[in-house]
PDB file of C-alpha atoms and ligand atoms in Angstrom:
ATOM      1  CA  MET A   1     -41.692 -39.948  12.506  1.00 39.00           C
ATOM      2  CA  ALA A   2     -44.521 -41.957  11.475  1.00 50.00           C
ATOM      3  CA  LYS A   3     -44.677 -42.650   7.482  1.00 53.00           C
ATOM      4  CA  SER A   4     -46.688 -40.692   5.041  1.00 58.00           C
ATOM      5  CA  ALA A   5     -50.333 -42.559   5.204  1.00 60.00           C
ATOM      6  CA  LEU A   6     -49.754 -43.014   1.204  1.00 58.00           C
ATOM      7  CA  GLU A   7     -46.370 -44.709   1.925  1.00 56.00           C
ATOM      8  CA  LYS A   8     -47.918 -47.073   4.718  1.00 57.00           C
ATOM      9  CA  ILE A   9     -50.503 -47.906   1.561  1.00 58.00           C
ATOM     10  CA  ASN A  10     -48.259 -48.540  -1.011  1.00 57.00           C
ATOM     11  CA  PRO A  11     -45.088 -49.844   1.108  1.00 56.00           C
ATOM     12  CA  PRO A  12     -41.528 -48.954  -0.733  1.00 45.00           C
ATOM     13  CA  SER A  13     -40.834 -52.620  -1.090  1.00 44.00           C
ATOM     14  CA  SER A  14     -43.191 -54.995  -2.345  1.00 54.00           C
ATOM     15  CA  ARG A  15     -43.165 -56.884   1.250  1.00 79.00           C
ATOM     16  CA  LYS A  16     -45.939 -55.800   3.536  1.00 91.00           C
ATOM     17  CA  LYS A  17     -45.093 -55.917   7.243  1.00 96.00           C
ATOM     18  CA  VAL A  18     -47.907 -56.905  10.127  1.00 98.00           C
ATOM     19  CA  LEU A  19     -47.718 -55.723  13.773  1.00 98.00           C
ATOM     20  CA  ILE A  20     -49.534 -58.616  16.227  1.00 98.00           C
ATOM     21  CA  LEU A  21     -50.057 -56.967  19.522  1.00 98.00           C
ATOM     22  CA  SER A  22     -51.752 -58.974  22.151  1.00 98.00           C
ATOM     23  CA  GLY A  23     -53.013 -58.813  25.760  1.00 97.00           C
ATOM     24  CA  ALA A  24     -53.662 -60.796  28.444  1.00 95.00           C
ATOM     25  CA  GLY A  25     -56.889 -62.070  26.511  1.00 96.00           C
ATOM     26  CA  LEU A  26     -53.993 -64.363  24.451  1.00 98.00           C
ATOM     27  CA  SER A  27     -53.160 -66.318  27.660  1.00 97.00           C
ATOM     28  CA  ALA A  28     -56.380 -66.411  28.983  1.00 95.00           C
ATOM     29  CA  GLU A  29     -57.186 -69.800  27.751  1.00 97.00           C
ATOM     30  CA  SER A  30     -54.319 -70.853  28.979  1.00 98.00           C
ATOM     31  CA  GLY A  31     -55.076 -70.116  32.509  1.00 94.00           C
ATOM     32  CA  VAL A  32     -53.288 -67.237  33.104  1.00 92.00           C
ATOM     33  CA  ARG A  33     -55.741 -65.071  34.714  1.00 83.00           C
ATOM     34  CA  THR A  34     -56.486 -61.576  32.748  1.00 77.00           C
ATOM     35  CA  PHE A  35     -56.322 -58.596  34.757  1.00 70.00           C
ATOM     36  CA  ARG A  36     -59.760 -56.562  34.261  1.00 69.00           C
ATOM     37  CA  GLU A  37     -62.520 -59.272  34.547  1.00 65.00           C
ATOM     38  CA  SER A  38     -64.334 -60.691  36.997  1.00 51.00           C
ATOM     39  CA  ASP A  39     -62.021 -63.303  38.230  1.00 52.00           C
ATOM     40  CA  GLY A  40     -58.996 -61.142  37.201  1.00 48.00           C
ATOM     41  CA  LEU A  41     -55.668 -60.844  38.845  1.00 54.00           C
ATOM     42  CA  TRP A  42     -56.680 -57.546  40.145  1.00 52.00           C
ATOM     43  CA  GLU A  43     -59.249 -59.116  42.970  1.00 52.00           C
ATOM     44  CA  GLU A  44     -57.005 -60.968  44.856  1.00 70.00           C
ATOM     45  CA  TYR A  45     -54.523 -57.914  44.976  1.00 72.00           C
ATOM     46  CA  ASP A  46     -54.947 -54.262  45.536  1.00 74.00           C
ATOM     47  CA  VAL A  47     -53.395 -53.086  42.345  1.00 69.00           C
ATOM     48  CA  MET A  48     -51.321 -49.881  43.677  1.00 73.00           C
ATOM     49  CA  GLU A  49     -49.901 -52.142  46.185  1.00 81.00           C
ATOM     50  CA  VAL A  50     -48.383 -54.840  44.056  1.00 88.00           C
ATOM     51  CA  CYS A  51     -48.039 -53.442  40.660  1.00 88.00           C
ATOM     52  CA  SER A  52     -47.115 -49.776  41.571  1.00 90.00           C
ATOM     53  CA  VAL A  53     -43.660 -48.048  42.336  1.00 94.00           C
ATOM     54  CA  GLU A  54     -45.267 -46.551  45.087  1.00 93.00           C
ATOM     55  CA  GLY A  55     -46.672 -50.172  46.339  1.00 92.00           C
ATOM     56  CA  TYR A  56     -43.091 -51.270  45.788  1.00 95.00           C
ATOM     57  CA  SER A  57     -41.135 -48.891  47.937  1.00 94.00           C
ATOM     58  CA  ARG A  58     -44.151 -49.397  50.805  1.00 94.00           C
ATOM     59  CA  ASN A  59     -43.821 -53.203  50.763  1.00 93.00           C
ATOM     60  CA  PRO A  60     -40.970 -54.837  48.296  1.00 94.00           C
ATOM     61  CA  ARG A  61     -41.566 -57.876  50.235  1.00 93.00           C
ATOM     62  CA  LEU A  62     -45.324 -58.232  49.345  1.00 90.00           C
ATOM     63  CA  VAL A  63     -44.115 -57.655  45.352  1.00 93.00           C
ATOM     64  CA  ALA A  64     -41.441 -60.382  45.703  1.00 94.00           C
ATOM     65  CA  ASP A  65     -43.989 -62.743  46.881  1.00 90.00           C
ATOM     66  CA  PHE A  66     -46.602 -61.608  44.408  1.00 90.00           C
ATOM     67  CA  TYR A  67     -44.248 -61.805  41.594  1.00 93.00           C
ATOM     68  CA  ASP A  68     -43.170 -65.571  42.978  1.00 93.00           C
ATOM     69  CA  ALA A  69     -46.734 -66.634  43.281  1.00 89.00           C
ATOM     70  CA  ARG A  70     -47.272 -65.633  39.612  1.00 90.00           C
ATOM     71  CA  ARG A  71     -43.877 -67.341  38.614  1.00 94.00           C
ATOM     72  CA  MET A  72     -44.994 -70.660  40.357  1.00 93.00           C
ATOM     73  CA  ASP A  73     -48.313 -70.528  38.734  1.00 90.00           C
ATOM     74  CA  LEU A  74     -47.084 -70.029  35.201  1.00 95.00           C
ATOM     75  CA  SER A  75     -44.719 -72.942  35.753  1.00 96.00           C
ATOM     76  CA  GLU A  76     -48.113 -75.122  35.511  1.00 96.00           C
ATOM     77  CA  LYS A  77     -49.317 -73.716  32.178  1.00 97.00           C
ATOM     78  CA  GLN A  78     -49.247 -74.446  28.999  1.00 98.00           C
ATOM     79  CA  PRO A  79     -49.508 -71.948  25.656  1.00 98.00           C
ATOM     80  CA  ASN A  80     -52.649 -72.511  23.735  1.00 98.00           C
ATOM     81  CA  ARG A  81     -53.537 -72.533  20.076  1.00 98.00           C
ATOM     82  CA  ALA A  82     -53.708 -69.074  19.361  1.00 98.00           C
ATOM     83  CA  HIS A  83     -49.771 -68.772  20.776  1.00 98.00           C
ATOM     84  CA  GLU A  84     -49.143 -71.712  18.383  1.00 98.00           C
ATOM     85  CA  MET A  85     -50.518 -69.944  15.599  1.00 98.00           C
ATOM     86  CA  LEU A  86     -48.933 -66.732  16.612  1.00 98.00           C
ATOM     87  CA  SER A  87     -45.514 -68.718  16.860  1.00 98.00           C
ATOM     88  CA  ARG A  88     -46.031 -70.735  13.004  1.00 98.00           C
ATOM     89  CA  LEU A  89     -46.921 -66.991  11.713  1.00 98.00           C
ATOM     90  CA  LYS A  90     -43.789 -65.634  12.926  1.00 98.00           C
ATOM     91  CA  ASN A  91     -41.464 -68.507  11.984  1.00 98.00           C
ATOM     92  CA  LYS A  92     -42.873 -68.501   8.515  1.00 96.00           C
ATOM     93  CA  TYR A  93     -42.169 -64.600   7.830  1.00 96.00           C
ATOM     94  CA  PRO A  94     -39.790 -63.804  10.713  1.00 96.00           C
ATOM     95  CA  SER A  95     -38.800 -60.463   8.978  1.00 95.00           C
ATOM     96  CA  GLN A  96     -42.484 -59.370   8.187  1.00 97.00           C
ATOM     97  CA  ILE A  97     -44.343 -59.924  11.217  1.00 98.00           C
ATOM     98  CA  ASP A  98     -43.238 -58.034  14.899  1.00 98.00           C
ATOM     99  CA  ILE A  99     -44.825 -60.148  17.485  1.00 98.00           C
ATOM    100  CA  LEU A 100     -45.492 -57.596  20.544  1.00 98.00           C
ATOM    101  CA  THR A 101     -46.991 -58.465  23.852  1.00 98.00           C
ATOM    102  CA  GLN A 102     -48.361 -56.802  26.719  1.00 97.00           C
ATOM    103  CA  ASN A 103     -47.912 -60.102  28.759  1.00 97.00           C
ATOM    104  CA  VAL A 104     -45.346 -60.904  30.718  1.00 97.00           C
ATOM    105  CA  ASP A 105     -45.741 -64.586  30.719  1.00 98.00           C
ATOM    106  CA  ASP A 106     -43.317 -67.001  28.078  1.00 98.00           C
ATOM    107  CA  LEU A 107     -46.091 -68.910  26.968  1.00 98.00           C
ATOM    108  CA  LEU A 108     -45.171 -67.491  23.287  1.00 98.00           C
ATOM    109  CA  GLU A 109     -41.767 -68.513  23.593  1.00 98.00           C
ATOM    110  CA  ARG A 110     -42.919 -72.163  24.881  1.00 98.00           C
ATOM    111  CA  ALA A 111     -44.995 -72.639  21.757  1.00 98.00           C
ATOM    112  CA  GLY A 112     -41.659 -71.596  19.630  1.00 98.00           C
ATOM    113  CA  CYS A 113     -42.222 -67.967  18.841  1.00 98.00           C
ATOM    114  CA  PRO A 114     -38.234 -66.321  18.282  1.00 98.00           C
ATOM    115  CA  ASP A 115     -38.065 -62.962  19.046  1.00 98.00           C
ATOM    116  CA  VAL A 116     -40.976 -61.714  20.970  1.00 98.00           C
ATOM    117  CA  ILE A 117     -41.292 -58.230  22.100  1.00 98.00           C
ATOM    118  CA  HIS A 118     -42.286 -57.657  25.920  1.00 98.00           C
ATOM    119  CA  LEU A 119     -43.782 -54.172  26.089  1.00 98.00           C
ATOM    120  CA  HIS A 120     -43.979 -54.842  30.045  1.00 97.00           C
ATOM    121  CA  GLY A 121     -41.417 -56.684  30.907  1.00 98.00           C
ATOM    122  CA  THR A 122     -40.850 -60.432  31.610  1.00 98.00           C
ATOM    123  CA  LEU A 123     -42.054 -62.745  34.780  1.00 97.00           C
ATOM    124  CA  THR A 124     -39.166 -65.479  34.431  1.00 98.00           C
ATOM    125  CA  HIS A 125     -36.210 -62.546  34.629  1.00 98.00           C
ATOM    126  CA  LEU A 126     -34.987 -60.052  37.124  1.00 98.00           C
ATOM    127  CA  ARG A 127     -33.504 -57.221  37.197  1.00 97.00           C
ATOM    128  CA  CYS A 128     -30.661 -56.029  39.089  1.00 98.00           C
ATOM    129  CA  GLU A 129     -30.984 -52.713  40.843  1.00 96.00           C
ATOM    130  CA  MET A 130     -27.242 -52.198  40.849  1.00 97.00           C
ATOM    131  CA  CYS A 131     -25.731 -52.874  37.650  1.00 97.00           C
ATOM    132  CA  GLY A 132     -29.233 -53.294  35.659  1.00 96.00           C
ATOM    133  CA  ASN A 133     -28.339 -56.490  34.399  1.00 98.00           C
ATOM    134  CA  VAL A 134     -31.589 -58.435  33.523  1.00 98.00           C
ATOM    135  CA  PHE A 135     -30.902 -62.035  34.192  1.00 98.00           C
ATOM    136  CA  GLU A 136     -33.319 -65.323  33.807  1.00 97.00           C
ATOM    137  CA  ILE A 137     -34.421 -66.960  36.984  1.00 97.00           C
ATOM    138  CA  GLY A 138     -37.550 -69.302  35.406  1.00 97.00           C
ATOM    139  CA  TYR A 139     -40.159 -70.299  37.581  1.00 97.00           C
ATOM    140  CA  GLN A 140     -38.058 -69.791  40.905  1.00 96.00           C
ATOM    141  CA  SER A 141     -38.797 -67.791  43.966  1.00 96.00           C
ATOM    142  CA  GLN A 142     -36.421 -64.615  43.869  1.00 96.00           C
ATOM    143  CA  SER A 143     -36.130 -64.718  47.504  1.00 93.00           C
ATOM    144  CA  ASP A 144     -32.285 -65.881  47.754  1.00 88.00           C
ATOM    145  CA  ALA A 145     -31.185 -64.731  44.082  1.00 95.00           C
ATOM    146  CA  LYS A 146     -28.213 -62.527  43.325  1.00 96.00           C
ATOM    147  CA  CYS A 147     -27.074 -60.884  40.230  1.00 98.00           C
ATOM    148  CA  PRO A 148     -24.841 -63.278  38.365  1.00 97.00           C
ATOM    149  CA  ALA A 149     -22.773 -60.439  37.076  1.00 98.00           C
ATOM    150  CA  CYS A 150     -22.343 -58.090  40.148  1.00 98.00           C
ATOM    151  CA  GLN A 151     -23.357 -60.537  42.910  1.00 97.00           C
ATOM    152  CA  SER A 152     -25.614 -57.715  44.448  1.00 97.00           C
ATOM    153  CA  LYS A 153     -28.906 -59.243  46.304  1.00 96.00           C
ATOM    154  CA  LYS A 154     -30.777 -55.963  45.491  1.00 96.00           C
ATOM    155  CA  VAL A 155     -32.584 -58.013  42.431  1.00 97.00           C
ATOM    156  CA  ARG A 156     -36.308 -56.881  41.462  1.00 97.00           C
ATOM    157  CA  HIS A 157     -39.018 -58.476  39.034  1.00 97.00           C
ATOM    158  CA  ASN A 158     -38.286 -57.538  35.267  1.00 98.00           C
ATOM    159  CA  VAL A 159     -41.902 -56.097  35.207  1.00 97.00           C
ATOM    160  CA  VAL A 160     -42.955 -52.666  34.016  1.00 97.00           C
ATOM    161  CA  MET A 161     -44.937 -50.979  37.104  1.00 96.00           C
ATOM    162  CA  PHE A 162     -47.622 -48.506  36.952  1.00 92.00           C
ATOM    163  CA  GLY A 163     -45.158 -45.110  37.502  1.00 93.00           C
ATOM    164  CA  GLU A 164     -42.257 -46.098  35.516  1.00 95.00           C
ATOM    165  CA  GLU A 165     -41.199 -46.130  32.096  1.00 93.00           C
ATOM    166  CA  ALA A 166     -41.702 -48.730  29.930  1.00 95.00           C
ATOM    167  CA  PRO A 167     -38.687 -48.469  27.269  1.00 93.00           C
ATOM    168  CA  MET A 168     -39.748 -51.229  24.904  1.00 96.00           C
ATOM    169  CA  TYR A 169     -42.585 -48.933  23.785  1.00 96.00           C
ATOM    170  CA  ALA A 170     -39.773 -47.238  21.404  1.00 96.00           C
ATOM    171  CA  LYS A 171     -40.527 -50.697  19.815  1.00 97.00           C
ATOM    172  CA  LEU A 172     -44.109 -50.025  19.744  1.00 97.00           C
ATOM    173  CA  GLN A 173     -43.737 -46.856  17.787  1.00 96.00           C
ATOM    174  CA  GLU A 174     -41.077 -48.260  15.361  1.00 97.00           C
ATOM    175  CA  SER A 175     -43.760 -51.503  14.277  1.00 97.00           C
ATOM    176  CA  ILE A 176     -46.502 -48.697  14.076  1.00 97.00           C
ATOM    177  CA  ASP A 177     -44.195 -46.868  11.477  1.00 95.00           C
ATOM    178  CA  GLU A 178     -43.204 -49.636   9.622  1.00 95.00           C
ATOM    179  CA  CYS A 179     -45.904 -51.855   9.504  1.00 96.00           C
ATOM    180  CA  GLU A 180     -49.088 -51.673   6.995  1.00 95.00           C
ATOM    181  CA  ALA A 181     -51.291 -53.866   9.157  1.00 97.00           C
ATOM    182  CA  PHE A 182     -52.304 -54.063  12.943  1.00 98.00           C
ATOM    183  CA  VAL A 183     -53.764 -57.663  14.320  1.00 98.00           C
ATOM    184  CA  VAL A 184     -54.726 -56.968  18.217  1.00 98.00           C
ATOM    185  CA  ILE A 185     -55.503 -59.950  20.314  1.00 98.00           C
ATOM    186  CA  GLY A 186     -57.055 -60.177  23.457  1.00 97.00           C
ATOM    187  CA  THR A 187     -56.460 -56.453  25.382  1.00 96.00           C
ATOM    188  CA  SER A 188     -58.662 -53.845  27.063  1.00 94.00           C
ATOM    189  CA  GLY A 189     -57.072 -50.953  25.359  1.00 96.00           C
ATOM    190  CA  GLN A 190     -57.019 -49.442  29.009  1.00 91.00           C
ATOM    191  CA  VAL A 191     -53.058 -49.346  28.803  1.00 93.00           C
ATOM    192  CA  LEU A 192     -52.377 -49.089  25.127  1.00 97.00           C
ATOM    193  CA  ASP A 193     -54.861 -46.844  23.217  1.00 97.00           C
ATOM    194  CA  VAL A 194     -54.637 -49.712  20.266  1.00 98.00           C
ATOM    195  CA  ALA A 195     -58.044 -47.993  19.062  1.00 98.00           C
ATOM    196  CA  TRP A 196     -55.964 -44.463  18.625  1.00 97.00           C
ATOM    197  CA  TYR A 197     -52.972 -46.652  16.972  1.00 97.00           C
ATOM    198  CA  ALA A 198     -55.483 -48.609  14.815  1.00 98.00           C
ATOM    199  CA  GLN A 199     -56.144 -45.587  12.700  1.00 95.00           C
ATOM    200  CA  TRP A 200     -52.536 -45.559  11.527  1.00 92.00           C
ATOM    201  CA  PHE A 201     -53.171 -48.688   9.259  1.00 96.00           C
ATOM    202  CA  GLU A 202     -54.644 -49.445   6.372  1.00 94.00           C
ATOM    203  CA  HIS A 203     -55.310 -53.189   7.608  1.00 97.00           C
ATOM    204  CA  SER A 204     -56.679 -53.749  11.016  1.00 98.00           C
ATOM    205  CA  LEU A 205     -57.885 -56.517  13.367  1.00 98.00           C
ATOM    206  CA  LEU A 206     -59.251 -56.979  16.425  1.00 98.00           C
ATOM    207  CA  ASN A 207     -59.997 -60.033  18.295  1.00 98.00           C
ATOM    208  CA  ASN A 208     -61.507 -59.873  21.779  1.00 98.00           C
ATOM    209  CA  LEU A 209     -64.207 -61.673  23.823  1.00 96.00           C
ATOM    210  CA  ASP A 210     -66.839 -58.979  24.162  1.00 95.00           C
ATOM    211  CA  PRO A 211     -68.098 -55.896  21.632  1.00 97.00           C
ATOM    212  CA  ASP A 212     -66.484 -52.702  23.067  1.00 97.00           C
ATOM    213  CA  VAL A 213     -67.562 -49.387  21.648  1.00 97.00           C
ATOM    214  CA  ARG A 214     -64.545 -47.949  22.620  1.00 97.00           C
ATOM    215  CA  LEU A 215     -62.395 -50.196  20.534  1.00 98.00           C
ATOM    216  CA  ASP A 216     -64.408 -52.306  17.688  1.00 98.00           C
ATOM    217  CA  PRO A 217     -65.465 -48.942  15.494  1.00 98.00           C
ATOM    218  CA  TYR A 218     -61.722 -48.301  15.017  1.00 98.00           C
ATOM    219  CA  PHE A 219     -60.881 -51.642  13.354  1.00 98.00           C
ATOM    220  CA  LYS A 220     -61.542 -52.797   9.888  1.00 98.00           C
ATOM    221  CA  VAL A 221     -62.350 -56.833  10.830  1.00 98.00           C
ATOM    222  CA  VAL A 222     -63.342 -57.663  14.414  1.00 98.00           C
ATOM    223  CA  TYR A 223     -63.995 -61.078  16.185  1.00 98.00           C
ATOM    224  CA  HIS A 224     -65.656 -61.563  19.300  1.00 98.00           C
ATOM    225  CA  GLU A 225     -64.847 -64.837  20.125  1.00 98.00           C
ATOM    226  CA  LYS A 226     -61.796 -66.658  22.527  1.00 98.00           C
ATOM    227  CA  ALA A 227     -58.544 -66.441  20.533  1.00 98.00           C
ATOM    228  CA  THR A 228     -58.478 -70.012  20.014  1.00 98.00           C
ATOM    229  CA  ALA A 229     -61.160 -69.986  18.160  1.00 98.00           C
ATOM    230  CA  ALA A 230     -60.276 -67.002  16.308  1.00 98.00           C
ATOM    231  CA  ALA A 231     -57.089 -68.256  15.661  1.00 98.00           C
ATOM    232  CA  GLU A 232     -57.133 -70.138  12.298  1.00 97.00           C
ATOM    233  CA  LYS A 233     -59.005 -66.583  10.886  1.00 98.00           C
ATOM    234  CA  ILE A 234     -56.585 -64.407  12.171  1.00 98.00           C
ATOM    235  CA  GLU A 235     -53.353 -66.658  10.419  1.00 98.00           C
ATOM    236  CA  LYS A 236     -55.706 -66.843   7.299  1.00 98.00           C
ATOM    237  CA  TYR A 237     -56.101 -63.150   7.496  1.00 98.00           C
ATOM    238  CA  VAL A 238     -52.467 -62.533   7.944  1.00 97.00           C
ATOM    239  CA  GLU A 239     -51.496 -65.309   5.114  1.00 96.00           C
ATOM    240  CA  ASP A 240     -53.603 -63.223   2.734  1.00 95.00           C
ATOM    241  CA  LEU A 241     -52.049 -60.066   3.728  1.00 95.00           C
ATOM    242  CA  LEU A 242     -48.362 -60.985   3.134  1.00 93.00           C
ATOM    243  CA  ALA A 243     -49.475 -63.315  -0.109  1.00 85.00           C
ATOM    244  CA  GLU A 244     -50.589 -60.281  -1.803  1.00 72.00           C
TER     245      GLU A 244
HETATM  246  N1  APR B   1     -59.667 -64.549  23.613  1.00 73.22           N
HETATM  247  C1  APR B   1     -59.721 -63.283  23.478  1.00 73.22           C
HETATM  248  N2  APR B   1     -59.683 -62.378  24.286  1.00 73.22           N
HETATM  249  C2  APR B   1     -59.993 -62.339  25.196  1.00 73.22           C
HETATM  250  C3  APR B   1     -60.116 -63.737  26.040  1.00 73.22           C
HETATM  251  C4  APR B   1     -59.912 -64.706  25.423  1.00 73.22           C
HETATM  252  N3  APR B   1     -60.073 -65.967  25.601  1.00 73.22           N
HETATM  253  N4  APR B   1     -60.519 -63.525  27.140  1.00 73.22           N
HETATM  254  C5  APR B   1     -60.560 -62.368  27.642  1.00 73.22           C
HETATM  255  N5  APR B   1     -60.096 -61.599  26.390  1.00 73.22           N
HETATM  256  C6  APR B   1     -60.214 -60.098  26.155  1.00 73.22           C
HETATM  257  C7  APR B   1     -61.145 -59.656  27.123  1.00 73.22           C
HETATM  258  O1  APR B   1     -62.369 -59.020  26.290  1.00 73.22           O
HETATM  259  C8  APR B   1     -60.121 -58.234  27.404  1.00 73.22           C
HETATM  260  O2  APR B   1     -60.578 -56.916  26.231  1.00 73.22           O
HETATM  261  O3  APR B   1     -58.748 -59.529  26.356  1.00 73.22           O
HETATM  262  C9  APR B   1     -58.595 -58.547  27.088  1.00 73.22           C
HETATM  263  C10 APR B   1     -58.288 -58.514  28.349  1.00 73.22           C
HETATM  264  O4  APR B   1     -58.128 -56.924  29.105  1.00 73.22           O
HETATM  265  P1  APR B   1     -57.449 -57.046  30.369  1.00 73.22           P
HETATM  266  O5  APR B   1     -57.563 -57.893  31.334  1.00 73.22           O
HETATM  267  O6  APR B   1     -57.330 -55.455  30.629  1.00 73.22           O
HETATM  268  O7  APR B   1     -55.488 -57.272  30.140  1.00 73.22           O
HETATM  269  P2  APR B   1     -54.453 -56.458  29.132  1.00 73.22           P
HETATM  270  O8  APR B   1     -55.261 -55.351  28.223  1.00 73.22           O
HETATM  271  O9  APR B   1     -53.567 -57.205  28.489  1.00 73.22           O
HETATM  272  O10 APR B   1     -54.341 -55.394  30.065  1.00 73.22           O
HETATM  273  C11 APR B   1     -52.975 -53.891  29.722  1.00 73.22           C
HETATM  274  O11 APR B   1     -52.579 -53.652  32.009  1.00 73.22           O
HETATM  275  O12 APR B   1     -52.372 -53.991  34.070  1.00 73.22           O
HETATM  276  C12 APR B   1     -51.838 -53.567  33.006  1.00 73.22           C
HETATM  277  O13 APR B   1     -49.538 -54.369  32.572  1.00 73.22           O
HETATM  278  C13 APR B   1     -50.707 -54.817  32.742  1.00 73.22           C
HETATM  279  O14 APR B   1     -50.076 -55.512  30.374  1.00 73.22           O
HETATM  280  C14 APR B   1     -51.183 -55.335  31.405  1.00 73.22           C
HETATM  281  C15 APR B   1     -52.053 -54.290  30.463  1.00 73.22           C
HETATM  282 ZN1   ZN B   2     -25.777 -56.545  39.302  1.00 73.22          ZN
END
């Protein structure tokens, strides 16, 4: 159950906790395309063909090719200053900052950020459909991969599809219950209702590119600029909160 509002405002310990949730906008400046903007990923592929359970059952080959292409693309990308800022914060306050992301890229990890919670899975891993084992394949094609645990070749992308459970959402609820501040970077809120979550926090900050009346009014602080431009202010905002 969520902590009482009073308990969240005056946490029993003097150590505040901050939940930092990111979306595709965090990796946009690294060249990883976002989902819903004009040049976004959705344009090239029929969403329901490659990101849904139905599409996968209809054409598993197309889905495997789609994720192979994304993995190949990711191998050529680099973390940006916003990833590096989050990594600095998490390394400085490991037990007081929860880093959760909707992104399936590994750019936070490559920026040195530990314990990233990927709510929608990870592009650089596969999942065995026989024994459930999740194993790393980096940026390779999955074409001749087989599960190192049971040797099965029935493996799939380790990315959550529309129409299936997202088991890591339990971690999101835990963080919402435990944290006093909510920092959101680069998400349209079309899958996770960040506006609703923001109401549970005394301190809240949103950084997106453009104004959005469905989100902005619910956050105490709003920055409409690129994440790399807002990074310094976000870092100071979190530092000031944790120094209180
Ligand atoms: N800096 C900050 N924000 C940015 C930047 C940037 N450089 N570029 C884009 N944005 C913002 C946009 O303003 C938009 O609000 O990032 C957001 C991107 O929104 P989406 O493309 O919808 O991506 P996201 O919200 O992460 O999608 C959520 O939907 O398809 C599913 O599972 C998929 O995890 C994904 C989920
Ligand atoms: Zn297996």
